mmCIF file of C-alpha atoms in Angstrom:
data_model
loop_
_atom_site.group_PDB
_atom_site.id
_atom_site.type_symbol
_atom_site.label_atom_id
_atom_site.label_comp_id
_atom_site.label_asym_id
_atom_site.label_seq_id
_atom_site.Cartn_x
_atom_site.Cartn_y
_atom_site.Cartn_z
ATOM 1 C CA UNK A 1441 57.665 -11.214 49.940
ATOM 2 C CA UNK A 1442 55.526 -12.105 46.952
ATOM 3 C CA UNK A 1443 56.206 -10.194 43.755
ATOM 4 C CA UNK A 1444 53.645 -9.746 40.963
ATOM 5 C CA UNK A 1445 54.245 -8.625 37.421
ATOM 6 C CA UNK A 1446 53.303 -5.023 36.641
ATOM 7 C CA UNK A 1447 50.607 -5.904 34.120
ATOM 8 C CA UNK A 1448 48.802 -7.996 36.742
ATOM 9 C CA UNK A 1449 48.814 -5.087 39.194
ATOM 10 C CA UNK A 1450 47.512 -2.732 36.507
ATOM 11 C CA UNK A 1451 44.793 -5.216 35.516
ATOM 12 C CA UNK A 1452 43.595 -5.580 39.124
ATOM 13 C CA UNK A 1453 43.584 -1.793 39.533
ATOM 14 C CA UNK A 1454 41.600 -1.261 36.309
ATOM 15 C CA UNK A 1455 39.009 -3.896 37.248
ATOM 16 C CA UNK A 1456 38.632 -2.337 40.697
ATOM 17 C CA UNK A 1457 38.196 1.176 39.280
ATOM 18 C CA UNK A 1458 35.675 -0.121 36.747
ATOM 19 C CA UNK A 1459 33.726 -1.803 39.533
ATOM 20 C CA UNK A 1460 33.676 1.446 41.538
ATOM 21 C CA UNK A 1461 32.431 3.392 38.500
ATOM 22 C CA UNK A 1462 29.548 0.980 37.878
ATOM 23 C CA UNK A 1463 28.664 0.638 41.559
ATOM 24 C CA UNK A 1464 28.746 4.412 42.242
ATOM 25 C CA UNK A 1465 25.167 5.191 41.008
ATOM 26 C CA UNK A 1466 23.787 2.985 43.788
ATOM 27 C CA UNK A 1467 25.121 5.483 46.324
ATOM 28 C CA UNK A 1468 23.468 8.415 44.536
ATOM 29 C CA UNK A 1469 19.979 9.687 45.437
ATOM 30 C CA UNK A 1470 17.114 9.377 42.972
ATOM 31 C CA UNK A 1471 17.336 7.168 39.892
ATOM 32 C CA UNK A 1472 21.036 7.675 39.327
ATOM 33 C CA UNK A 1473 20.628 10.157 36.477
ATOM 34 C CA UNK A 1474 22.091 12.894 38.698
ATOM 35 C CA UNK A 1475 25.434 11.096 38.794
ATOM 36 C CA UNK A 1476 26.607 12.840 35.642
ATOM 37 C CA UNK A 1477 27.297 11.721 32.105
ATOM 38 C CA UNK A 1478 30.654 10.192 33.078
ATOM 39 C CA UNK A 1479 28.966 7.553 35.264
ATOM 40 C CA UNK A 1480 26.519 4.811 34.229
ATOM 41 C CA UNK A 1481 22.961 5.801 35.123
ATOM 42 C CA UNK A 1482 21.566 2.357 35.859
ATOM 43 C CA UNK A 1483 21.055 1.302 39.470
ATOM 44 C CA UNK A 1484 20.213 -2.101 40.941
ATOM 45 C CA UNK A 1485 16.630 -3.000 40.076
ATOM 46 C CA UNK A 1486 14.596 -3.341 43.251
ATOM 47 C CA UNK A 1487 11.611 -5.664 43.442
ATOM 48 C CA UNK A 1488 7.960 -4.681 43.553
ATOM 49 C CA UNK A 1489 7.900 -4.902 47.365
ATOM 50 C CA UNK A 1490 10.868 -2.531 47.719
ATOM 51 C CA UNK A 1491 10.070 0.223 45.250
ATOM 52 C CA UNK A 1492 6.414 -0.362 44.337
ATOM 53 C CA UNK A 1493 5.081 -0.517 40.799
ATOM 54 C CA UNK A 1494 2.173 -1.686 38.668
ATOM 55 C CA UNK A 1495 0.252 -4.965 38.727
ATOM 56 C CA UNK A 1496 -1.993 -6.051 35.851
ATOM 57 C CA UNK A 1497 -3.892 -9.270 35.276
ATOM 58 C CA UNK A 1498 -4.691 -9.683 31.578
ATOM 59 C CA UNK A 1499 -6.961 -12.107 29.746
ATOM 60 C CA UNK A 1500 -6.037 -13.214 26.246
ATOM 61 C CA UNK A 1501 -9.143 -13.018 24.050
ATOM 62 C CA UNK A 1502 -9.068 -16.474 22.476
ATOM 63 C CA UNK A 1503 -12.431 -15.953 20.737
ATOM 64 C CA UNK A 1504 -10.798 -13.405 18.431
ATOM 65 C CA UNK A 1505 -7.898 -15.750 17.674
ATOM 66 C CA UNK A 1506 -10.191 -18.659 16.832
ATOM 67 C CA UNK A 1507 -12.369 -16.446 14.619
ATOM 68 C CA UNK A 1508 -9.315 -15.139 12.747
ATOM 69 C CA UNK A 1509 -7.959 -18.648 12.195
ATOM 70 C CA UNK A 1510 -11.313 -19.861 10.892
ATOM 71 C CA UNK A 1511 -11.618 -16.872 8.556
ATOM 72 C CA UNK A 1512 -8.111 -17.607 7.301
ATOM 73 C CA UNK A 1513 -9.160 -21.222 6.692
ATOM 74 C CA UNK A 1514 -12.234 -20.036 4.791
ATOM 75 C CA UNK A 1515 -10.122 -17.761 2.596
ATOM 76 C CA UNK A 1516 -7.654 -20.587 1.906
ATOM 77 C CA UNK A 1517 -10.543 -22.879 0.928
ATOM 78 C CA UNK A 1518 -11.965 -20.188 -1.363
ATOM 79 C CA UNK A 1519 -8.648 -19.738 -3.179
ATOM 80 C CA UNK A 1520 -8.050 -23.498 -3.491
ATOM 81 C CA UNK A 1521 -11.572 -24.080 -4.822
ATOM 82 C CA UNK A 1522 -11.115 -21.371 -7.440
ATOM 83 C CA UNK A 1523 -7.784 -22.830 -8.489
ATOM 84 C CA UNK A 1524 -9.255 -26.339 -8.776
ATOM 85 C CA UNK A 1525 -12.521 -25.010 -10.266
ATOM 86 C CA UNK A 1526 -14.638 -26.492 -7.489
ATOM 87 C CA UNK A 1527 -17.986 -24.709 -7.296
ATOM 88 C CA UNK A 1528 -19.710 -23.896 -4.015
ATOM 89 C CA UNK A 1529 -22.958 -22.169 -3.088
ATOM 90 C CA UNK A 1530 -21.980 -21.158 0.434
ATOM 91 C CA UNK A 1531 -18.713 -20.550 2.272
ATOM 92 C CA UNK A 1532 -18.822 -18.763 5.602
ATOM 93 C CA UNK A 1533 -17.769 -18.878 9.259
ATOM 94 C CA UNK A 1534 -20.743 -19.556 11.529
ATOM 95 C CA UNK A 1535 -20.579 -20.163 15.302
ATOM 96 C CA UNK A 1536 -16.953 -21.266 15.377
ATOM 97 C CA UNK A 1537 -17.226 -23.441 12.279
ATOM 98 C CA UNK A 1538 -16.329 -23.043 8.609
ATOM 99 C CA UNK A 1539 -19.445 -24.023 6.653
ATOM 100 C CA UNK A 1540 -19.020 -25.068 3.005
ATOM 101 C CA UNK A 1541 -21.794 -26.159 0.649
ATOM 102 C CA UNK A 1542 -20.768 -27.682 -2.692
ATOM 103 C CA UNK A 1543 -22.807 -27.226 -5.858
ATOM 104 C CA UNK A 1544 -21.779 -30.634 -7.168
ATOM 105 C CA UNK A 1545 -21.685 -33.585 -4.762
ATOM 106 C CA UNK A 1546 -19.202 -35.271 -7.095
ATOM 107 C CA UNK A 1547 -16.572 -32.732 -6.006
ATOM 108 C CA UNK A 1548 -16.639 -34.142 -2.469
ATOM 109 C CA UNK A 1549 -13.383 -36.112 -2.695
ATOM 110 C CA UNK A 1550 -11.451 -33.156 -4.080
ATOM 111 C CA UNK A 1551 -12.957 -30.876 -1.432
ATOM 112 C CA UNK A 1552 -11.953 -33.258 1.364
ATOM 113 C CA UNK A 1553 -8.356 -33.209 0.137
ATOM 114 C CA UNK A 1554 -8.401 -29.420 0.495
ATOM 115 C CA UNK A 1555 -9.869 -29.641 4.006
ATOM 116 C CA UNK A 1556 -7.344 -32.255 5.121
ATOM 117 C CA UNK A 1557 -4.468 -29.879 4.345
ATOM 118 C CA UNK A 1558 -5.260 -28.131 7.641
ATOM 119 C CA UNK A 1559 -3.924 -31.192 9.449
ATOM 120 C CA UNK A 1560 -5.098 -33.176 12.471
ATOM 121 C CA UNK A 1561 -6.063 -30.063 14.477
ATOM 122 C CA UNK A 1562 -9.462 -29.829 12.755
ATOM 123 C CA UNK A 1563 -12.487 -32.108 12.569
ATOM 124 C CA UNK A 1564 -14.497 -32.450 9.358
ATOM 125 C CA UNK A 1565 -18.161 -33.436 9.306
ATOM 126 C CA UNK A 1566 -20.362 -33.944 6.245
ATOM 127 C CA UNK A 1567 -24.087 -33.519 5.759
ATOM 128 C CA UNK A 1568 -24.957 -34.170 2.124
ATOM 129 C CA UNK A 1569 -23.259 -31.502 -0.023
ATOM 130 C CA UNK A 1570 -22.443 -29.487 3.106
ATOM 131 C CA UNK A 1571 -19.242 -29.686 5.147
ATOM 132 C CA UNK A 1572 -18.325 -28.256 8.542
ATOM 133 C CA UNK A 1573 -14.699 -27.684 9.541
ATOM 134 C CA UNK A 1574 -13.844 -26.765 13.149
ATOM 135 C CA UNK A 1575 -10.949 -27.050 15.583
ATOM 136 C CA UNK A 1576 -11.012 -30.251 17.583
ATOM 137 C CA UNK A 1577 -10.207 -30.320 21.314
ATOM 138 C CA UNK A 1578 -6.477 -30.901 20.839
ATOM 139 C CA UNK A 1579 -6.355 -28.212 18.179
ATOM 140 C CA UNK A 1580 -7.917 -25.677 20.555
ATOM 141 C CA UNK A 1581 -5.484 -26.628 23.350
ATOM 142 C CA UNK A 1582 -2.477 -26.258 21.039
ATOM 143 C CA UNK A 1583 -3.768 -22.946 19.680
ATOM 144 C CA UNK A 1584 -4.346 -21.571 23.182
ATOM 145 C CA UNK A 1585 -0.916 -22.608 24.470
ATOM 146 C CA UNK A 1586 0.821 -21.165 21.433
ATOM 147 C CA UNK A 1587 -1.152 -17.917 21.684
ATOM 148 C CA UNK A 1588 -0.378 -17.463 25.403
ATOM 149 C CA UNK A 1589 3.340 -18.089 24.845
ATOM 150 C CA UNK A 1590 3.461 -15.635 21.941
ATOM 151 C CA UNK A 1591 1.538 -13.037 23.951
ATOM 152 C CA UNK A 1592 3.943 -13.298 26.890
ATOM 153 C CA UNK A 1593 6.952 -12.855 24.619
ATOM 154 C CA UNK A 1594 5.444 -9.825 22.858
ATOM 155 C CA UNK A 1595 4.450 -8.295 26.220
ATOM 156 C CA UNK A 1596 8.047 -8.633 27.392
ATOM 157 C CA UNK A 1597 9.402 -6.999 24.235
ATOM 158 C CA UNK A 1598 7.011 -4.072 24.517
ATOM 159 C CA UNK A 1599 7.376 -3.169 28.185
ATOM 160 C CA UNK A 1600 11.075 -4.046 28.446
ATOM 161 C CA UNK A 1601 12.646 -3.502 25.001
ATOM 162 C CA UNK A 1602 16.140 -3.015 26.452
ATOM 163 C CA UNK A 1603 15.969 -5.932 28.887
ATOM 164 C CA UNK A 1604 16.750 -3.768 31.929
ATOM 165 C CA UNK A 1605 13.449 -3.473 33.839
ATOM 166 C CA UNK A 1606 13.129 -7.101 34.978
ATOM 167 C CA UNK A 1607 9.315 -7.345 34.817
ATOM 168 C CA UNK A 1608 7.400 -10.324 36.174
ATOM 169 C CA UNK A 1609 5.375 -11.961 33.370
ATOM 170 C CA UNK A 1610 3.660 -15.206 34.329
ATOM 171 C CA UNK A 1611 0.857 -17.351 32.974
ATOM 172 C CA UNK A 1612 -2.146 -17.579 35.284
ATOM 173 C CA UNK A 1613 -4.651 -20.336 34.573
ATOM 174 C CA UNK A 1614 -5.771 -21.182 31.063
ATOM 175 C CA UNK A 1615 -5.913 -17.785 29.373
ATOM 176 C CA UNK A 1616 -4.543 -15.139 31.739
ATOM 177 C CA UNK A 1617 -1.190 -13.407 32.082
ATOM 178 C CA UNK A 1618 0.108 -11.632 35.191
ATOM 179 C CA UNK A 1619 2.300 -8.575 34.567
ATOM 180 C CA UNK A 1620 4.185 -6.801 37.360
ATOM 181 C CA UNK A 1621 6.559 -3.943 36.551
ATOM 182 C CA UNK A 1622 8.577 -2.442 39.437
ATOM 183 C CA UNK A 1623 9.081 1.319 39.381
ATOM 184 C CA UNK A 1624 6.114 2.101 37.111
ATOM 185 C CA UNK A 1625 3.504 3.718 39.333
ATOM 186 C CA UNK A 1626 0.863 4.314 36.648
ATOM 187 C CA UNK A 1627 -0.719 1.166 35.113
ATOM 188 C CA UNK A 1628 -2.020 3.333 32.251
ATOM 189 C CA UNK A 1629 1.508 3.459 30.865
ATOM 190 C CA UNK A 1630 1.559 -0.320 30.508
ATOM 191 C CA UNK A 1631 -2.031 -0.465 29.250
ATOM 192 C CA UNK A 1632 -1.182 2.011 26.511
ATOM 193 C CA UNK A 1633 1.667 -0.193 25.281
ATOM 194 C CA UNK A 1634 -0.434 -3.357 25.441
ATOM 195 C CA UNK A 1635 -3.786 -1.887 24.419
ATOM 196 C CA UNK A 1636 -3.384 -2.460 20.688
ATOM 197 C CA UNK A 1637 -2.501 -5.656 18.927
ATOM 198 C CA UNK A 1638 -0.493 -3.716 16.280
ATOM 199 C CA UNK A 1639 -1.412 -6.181 13.564
ATOM 200 C CA UNK A 1640 0.026 -4.715 10.367
ATOM 201 C CA UNK A 1641 -1.010 -6.028 6.951
ATOM 202 C CA UNK A 1642 -0.709 -4.920 3.339
ATOM 203 C CA UNK A 1643 -3.746 -5.691 1.176
ATOM 204 C CA UNK A 1644 -4.880 -4.617 -2.266
ATOM 205 C CA UNK A 1645 -7.867 -2.293 -2.566
ATOM 206 C CA UNK A 1646 -10.841 -3.774 -4.460
ATOM 207 C CA UNK A 1647 -11.486 -1.254 -7.234
ATOM 208 C CA UNK A 1648 -14.402 -3.177 -8.751
ATOM 209 C CA UNK A 1649 -16.842 -1.519 -6.347
ATOM 210 C CA UNK A 1650 -16.918 1.632 -4.234
ATOM 211 C CA UNK A 1651 -17.318 1.800 -0.477
ATOM 212 C CA UNK A 1652 -20.612 3.657 -0.936
ATOM 213 C CA UNK A 1653 -22.003 0.868 -3.115
ATOM 214 C CA UNK A 1654 -20.998 -1.730 -0.519
ATOM 215 C CA UNK A 1655 -22.726 0.233 2.243
ATOM 216 C CA UNK A 1656 -25.878 0.501 0.142
ATOM 217 C CA UNK A 1657 -25.848 -3.230 -0.650
ATOM 218 C CA UNK A 1658 -25.126 -4.160 2.946
ATOM 219 C CA UNK A 1659 -22.251 -6.527 2.204
ATOM 220 C CA UNK A 1660 -18.945 -6.595 0.372
ATOM 221 C CA UNK A 1661 -18.235 -8.903 -2.572
ATOM 222 C CA UNK A 1662 -16.942 -12.378 -1.838
ATOM 223 C CA UNK A 1663 -13.256 -12.148 -0.991
ATOM 224 C CA UNK A 1664 -13.384 -8.481 0.049
ATOM 225 C CA UNK A 1665 -14.178 -6.547 3.215
ATOM 226 C CA UNK A 1666 -15.170 -2.982 4.095
ATOM 227 C CA UNK A 1667 -12.719 -1.275 6.479
ATOM 228 C CA UNK A 1668 -12.731 2.226 8.008
ATOM 229 C CA UNK A 1669 -9.915 4.734 7.733
ATOM 230 C CA UNK A 1670 -7.661 5.231 10.748
ATOM 231 C CA UNK A 1671 -8.766 8.825 11.339
ATOM 232 C CA UNK A 1672 -11.911 10.855 11.951
ATOM 233 C CA UNK A 1673 -12.702 11.398 8.266
ATOM 234 C CA UNK A 1674 -15.431 8.742 8.167
ATOM 235 C CA UNK A 1675 -13.921 7.332 4.953
ATOM 236 C CA UNK A 1676 -14.169 3.615 4.155
ATOM 237 C CA UNK A 1677 -12.204 1.338 1.834
ATOM 238 C CA UNK A 1678 -13.102 -1.941 0.143
ATOM 239 C CA UNK A 1679 -10.022 -4.153 0.409
ATOM 240 C CA UNK A 1680 -9.358 -7.722 -0.601
ATOM 241 C CA UNK A 1681 -9.321 -10.162 2.324
ATOM 242 C CA UNK A 1682 -6.155 -11.802 1.095
ATOM 243 C CA UNK A 1683 -3.123 -10.509 2.993
ATOM 244 C CA UNK A 1684 -0.367 -9.885 0.466
ATOM 245 C CA UNK A 1685 2.346 -9.067 3.034
ATOM 246 C CA UNK A 1686 2.033 -9.321 6.824
ATOM 247 C CA UNK A 1687 3.740 -7.346 9.573
ATOM 248 C CA UNK A 1688 5.414 -10.541 10.767
ATOM 249 C CA UNK A 1689 7.941 -9.964 7.981
ATOM 250 C CA UNK A 1690 9.042 -6.587 9.382
ATOM 251 C CA UNK A 1691 12.770 -6.280 10.012
ATOM 252 C CA UNK A 1692 12.769 -2.815 11.605
ATOM 253 C CA UNK A 1693 10.569 0.221 12.257
ATOM 254 C CA UNK A 1694 11.708 3.722 13.187
ATOM 255 C CA UNK A 1695 9.996 7.026 13.919
ATOM 256 C CA UNK A 1696 10.724 9.572 11.184
ATOM 257 C CA UNK A 1697 9.171 12.401 9.170
ATOM 258 C CA UNK A 1698 7.589 12.322 5.713
ATOM 259 C CA UNK A 1699 8.365 14.675 2.822
ATOM 260 C CA UNK A 1700 5.970 17.244 4.301
ATOM 261 C CA UNK A 1701 7.793 17.104 7.656
ATOM 262 C CA UNK A 1702 4.903 15.288 9.345
ATOM 263 C CA UNK A 1703 5.573 12.503 11.871
ATOM 264 C CA UNK A 1704 5.656 9.067 10.239
ATOM 265 C CA UNK A 1705 7.020 5.561 10.761
ATOM 266 C CA UNK A 1706 9.595 4.181 8.347
ATOM 267 C CA UNK A 1707 9.801 0.399 8.080
ATOM 268 C CA UNK A 1708 11.965 -2.206 6.403
ATOM 269 C CA UNK A 1709 11.019 -5.794 5.596
ATOM 270 C CA UNK A 1710 13.235 -8.838 5.897
ATOM 271 C CA UNK A 1711 14.455 -10.738 2.848
ATOM 272 C CA UNK A 1712 11.284 -12.823 2.511
ATOM 273 C CA UNK A 1713 9.074 -9.763 3.000
ATOM 274 C CA UNK A 1714 11.052 -7.686 0.503
ATOM 275 C CA UNK A 1715 10.681 -10.430 -2.099
ATOM 276 C CA UNK A 1716 6.910 -10.642 -1.571
ATOM 277 C CA UNK A 1717 6.539 -6.860 -1.508
ATOM 278 C CA UNK A 1718 8.452 -6.519 -4.758
ATOM 279 C CA UNK A 1719 6.421 -9.262 -6.446
ATOM 280 C CA UNK A 1720 3.084 -7.759 -5.356
ATOM 281 C CA UNK A 1721 3.925 -4.151 -6.226
ATOM 282 C CA UNK A 1722 5.469 -5.155 -9.538
ATOM 283 C CA UNK A 1723 2.332 -7.062 -10.586
ATOM 284 C CA UNK A 1724 -0.140 -4.377 -9.473
ATOM 285 C CA UNK A 1725 1.254 -1.048 -10.688
ATOM 286 C CA UNK A 1726 -1.535 1.539 -10.789
ATOM 287 C CA UNK A 1727 -3.642 -0.140 -8.080
ATOM 288 C CA UNK A 1728 -4.174 1.250 -4.561
ATOM 289 C CA UNK A 1729 -2.309 -0.737 -1.906
ATOM 290 C CA UNK A 1730 -3.781 -0.432 1.597
ATOM 291 C CA UNK A 1731 -1.627 -0.302 4.721
ATOM 292 C CA UNK A 1732 -3.867 -1.683 7.478
ATOM 293 C CA UNK A 1733 -3.173 -1.441 11.199
ATOM 294 C CA UNK A 1734 -5.505 -3.209 13.631
ATOM 295 C CA UNK A 1735 -8.317 -3.430 11.093
ATOM 296 C CA UNK A 1736 -8.160 0.227 10.030
ATOM 297 C CA UNK A 1737 -6.705 1.640 6.814
ATOM 298 C CA UNK A 1738 -3.843 3.986 7.685
ATOM 299 C CA UNK A 1739 -3.245 4.891 4.045
ATOM 300 C CA UNK A 1740 -3.906 3.471 0.595
ATOM 301 C CA UNK A 1741 -1.323 4.886 -1.821
ATOM 302 C CA UNK A 1742 -1.378 3.964 -5.492
ATOM 303 C CA UNK A 1743 1.504 1.738 -6.551
ATOM 304 C CA UNK A 1744 3.671 3.814 -8.892
ATOM 305 C CA UNK A 1745 6.503 1.334 -9.377
ATOM 306 C CA UNK A 1746 7.929 -1.894 -8.041
ATOM 307 C CA UNK A 1747 9.079 -1.489 -4.422
ATOM 308 C CA UNK A 1748 11.423 -3.778 -2.532
ATOM 309 C CA UNK A 1749 11.308 -3.943 1.211
ATOM 310 C CA UNK A 1750 11.065 -0.348 2.436
ATOM 311 C CA UNK A 1751 8.121 1.940 3.050
ATOM 312 C CA UNK A 1752 6.579 4.585 5.229
ATOM 313 C CA UNK A 1753 3.402 4.701 7.298
ATOM 314 C CA UNK A 1754 1.908 8.182 7.346
ATOM 315 C CA UNK A 1755 -1.205 9.465 9.039
ATOM 316 C CA UNK A 1756 -2.483 11.820 11.676
ATOM 317 C CA UNK A 1757 0.298 10.960 14.134
ATOM 318 C CA UNK A 1758 2.115 12.957 16.788
ATOM 319 C CA UNK A 1759 5.838 12.481 17.404
ATOM 320 C CA UNK A 1760 5.090 10.563 20.621
ATOM 321 C CA UNK A 1761 2.641 8.294 18.754
ATOM 322 C CA UNK A 1762 5.197 7.465 16.042
ATOM 323 C CA UNK A 1763 7.793 6.603 18.694
ATOM 324 C CA UNK A 1764 5.292 4.347 20.461
ATOM 325 C CA UNK A 1765 4.044 2.772 17.219
ATOM 326 C CA UNK A 1766 7.568 2.038 15.995
ATOM 327 C CA UNK A 1767 8.385 0.364 19.335
ATOM 328 C CA UNK A 1768 5.216 -1.734 19.153
ATOM 329 C CA UNK A 1769 5.867 -2.755 15.540
ATOM 330 C CA UNK A 1770 9.443 -3.755 16.365
ATOM 331 C CA UNK A 1771 8.179 -5.859 19.268
ATOM 332 C CA UNK A 1772 5.673 -7.585 16.995
ATOM 333 C CA UNK A 1773 1.918 -7.910 16.836
ATOM 334 C CA UNK A 1774 0.026 -9.492 19.686
ATOM 335 C CA UNK A 1775 -1.686 -12.675 18.483
ATOM 336 C CA UNK A 1776 -4.854 -11.647 20.351
ATOM 337 C CA UNK A 1777 -6.302 -8.613 22.143
ATOM 338 C CA UNK A 1778 -5.548 -8.358 25.853
ATOM 339 C CA UNK A 1779 -8.405 -7.570 28.231
ATOM 340 C CA UNK A 1780 -7.503 -6.002 31.586
ATOM 341 C CA UNK A 1781 -9.152 -8.033 34.345
ATOM 342 C CA UNK A 1782 -7.397 -6.386 37.289
ATOM 343 C CA UNK A 1783 -5.041 -3.439 37.745
ATOM 344 C CA UNK A 1784 -3.331 -2.036 40.816
ATOM 345 C CA UNK A 1785 -0.661 0.463 41.746
ATOM 346 C CA UNK A 1786 1.402 -1.185 44.461
ATOM 347 C CA UNK A 1787 3.307 0.881 47.014
ATOM 348 C CA UNK A 1788 6.624 -0.325 48.448
ATOM 349 C CA UNK A 1789 5.688 -2.917 51.046
ATOM 350 C CA UNK A 1790 8.860 -2.689 53.098
ATOM 351 C CA UNK A 1791 9.151 1.079 52.810
ATOM 352 C CA UNK A 1792 12.133 3.401 52.937
ATOM 353 C CA UNK A 1793 12.581 2.853 56.685
ATOM 354 C CA UNK A 1794 12.988 -0.896 56.277
ATOM 355 C CA UNK A 1795 15.414 -0.450 53.382
ATOM 356 C CA UNK A 1796 17.441 2.042 55.438
ATOM 357 C CA UNK A 1797 17.473 -0.360 58.387
ATOM 358 C CA UNK A 1798 18.766 -3.106 56.122
ATOM 359 C CA UNK A 1799 21.554 -0.856 54.858
ATOM 360 C CA UNK A 1800 22.583 0.050 58.420
ATOM 361 C CA UNK A 1801 22.627 -3.623 59.403
ATOM 362 C CA UNK A 1802 24.794 -4.460 56.393
ATOM 363 C CA UNK A 1803 27.297 -1.695 57.142
ATOM 364 C CA UNK A 1804 27.490 -2.543 60.860
ATOM 365 C CA UNK A 1805 27.960 -6.233 60.100
ATOM 366 C CA UNK A 1806 30.673 -5.473 57.537
ATOM 367 C CA UNK A 1807 32.467 -3.159 59.967
ATOM 368 C CA UNK A 1808 32.413 -5.735 62.763
ATOM 369 C CA UNK A 1809 33.816 -8.424 60.468
ATOM 370 C CA UNK A 1810 36.596 -6.100 59.298
ATOM 371 C CA UNK A 1811 37.544 -5.090 62.864
ATOM 372 C CA UNK A 1812 37.592 -8.720 63.954
ATOM 373 C CA UNK A 1813 39.823 -9.686 61.013
ATOM 374 C CA UNK A 1814 42.342 -6.935 61.841
ATOM 375 C CA UNK A 1815 42.404 -7.758 65.563
ATOM 376 C CA UNK A 1816 42.780 -11.481 64.923
ATOM 377 C CA UNK A 1817 45.172 -11.559 61.950
ATOM 378 C CA UNK A 1818 46.805 -8.150 61.874
ATOM 379 C CA UNK A 1819 48.163 -7.126 58.471
ATOM 380 C CA UNK A 1820 46.813 -10.241 56.752
ATOM 381 C CA UNK A 1821 43.377 -9.486 58.176
ATOM 382 C CA UNK A 1822 43.594 -5.950 56.773
ATOM 383 C CA UNK A 1823 44.488 -7.323 53.345
ATOM 384 C CA UNK A 1824 41.521 -9.708 53.582
ATOM 385 C CA UNK A 1825 39.281 -6.734 54.450
ATOM 386 C CA UNK A 1826 40.454 -4.864 51.350
ATOM 387 C CA UNK A 1827 39.775 -7.934 49.211
ATOM 388 C CA UNK A 1828 36.314 -8.226 50.778
ATOM 389 C CA UNK A 1829 35.497 -4.571 49.996
ATOM 390 C CA UNK A 1830 36.679 -4.956 46.403
ATOM 391 C CA UNK A 1831 34.572 -8.103 46.052
ATOM 392 C CA UNK A 1832 31.453 -6.281 47.332
ATOM 393 C CA UNK A 1833 32.084 -3.364 44.953
ATOM 394 C CA UNK A 1834 32.489 -5.706 41.967
ATOM 395 C CA UNK A 1835 29.271 -7.533 42.850
ATOM 396 C CA UNK A 1836 27.344 -4.240 43.103
ATOM 397 C CA UNK A 1837 28.851 -3.034 39.844
ATOM 398 C CA UNK A 1838 27.863 -6.227 38.031
ATOM 399 C CA UNK A 1839 24.234 -6.195 39.207
#
């Protein structure tokens, strides 16, 4: 008779018990939460056809992405021209093109060097002292592909932060993304998570002019923009267009409470972000520093001292909103708004009866195999049956 060392027997027993513990929730009714704290609560994830769920078809708004990239180009050109003392009479984004008009035609060569820094993805045309810079066909294709890929990754992080829900996220056509999430019956839950881009930026407030003066004049000074507050106060702020620190440099974000015990979001920047934040705050002590989320000013505190890497976003938030906002910020900003083209709540296609029938068939088949093994091979067949049961339990526990 075969003899096995004691530690091997104990190891097999422990692995078997562990498999039973992790497989047990699948035999419990409901979602497995009733199984008690001593058992894992996660069950096998069923597909959309077995348990139903939500189906959304989203369109990535590429027009917004292109406009933002062109505005960023225009701001880069403005800063480079100032640094090189190149004078211009017009610099604006018009109909998908950055339009630049030089005051001195002799500055054309220097201006072209600035334009060519954007690489081969743009085309440059000249008409006298005027230049037009726009994305060429390959540039638009690359931008669209990159934007779709980034959007799909951010969508996955937002709706499945723990990696346990197994959503279906697929590209459909040129600019659409299909999202299917089993077990979520209300599409509004997904739409709420994906409805905001969560683009976080830190920009200095322009104190050379008031918001009221800008509204009376009808336009902000060159290099600045008028933005509303993120509440119902009706307040506006004039902020510089230049982004000093972007939300892409966030390392973490957590729901918390401010010094007045109001819900807030505490954030920390990575090493690069902390360095930039410290440099900006150190050089601008006494100036208001706007925290901007999705084009609205959440707050604009005055810089009291140099700050490295940590901060707090306060506003008219509820506890649920801070939890949701912190999750969204951790997942990252969407590169473009998502427009819902189609939404459906899908019921289980096979239904409980079909699932029950499948379970009965599996049990009957297993029982017949086990009986056959015992009748054909006796004790060795029984041992094989035990090994088969343990194998099934381990598979269920691992899923």
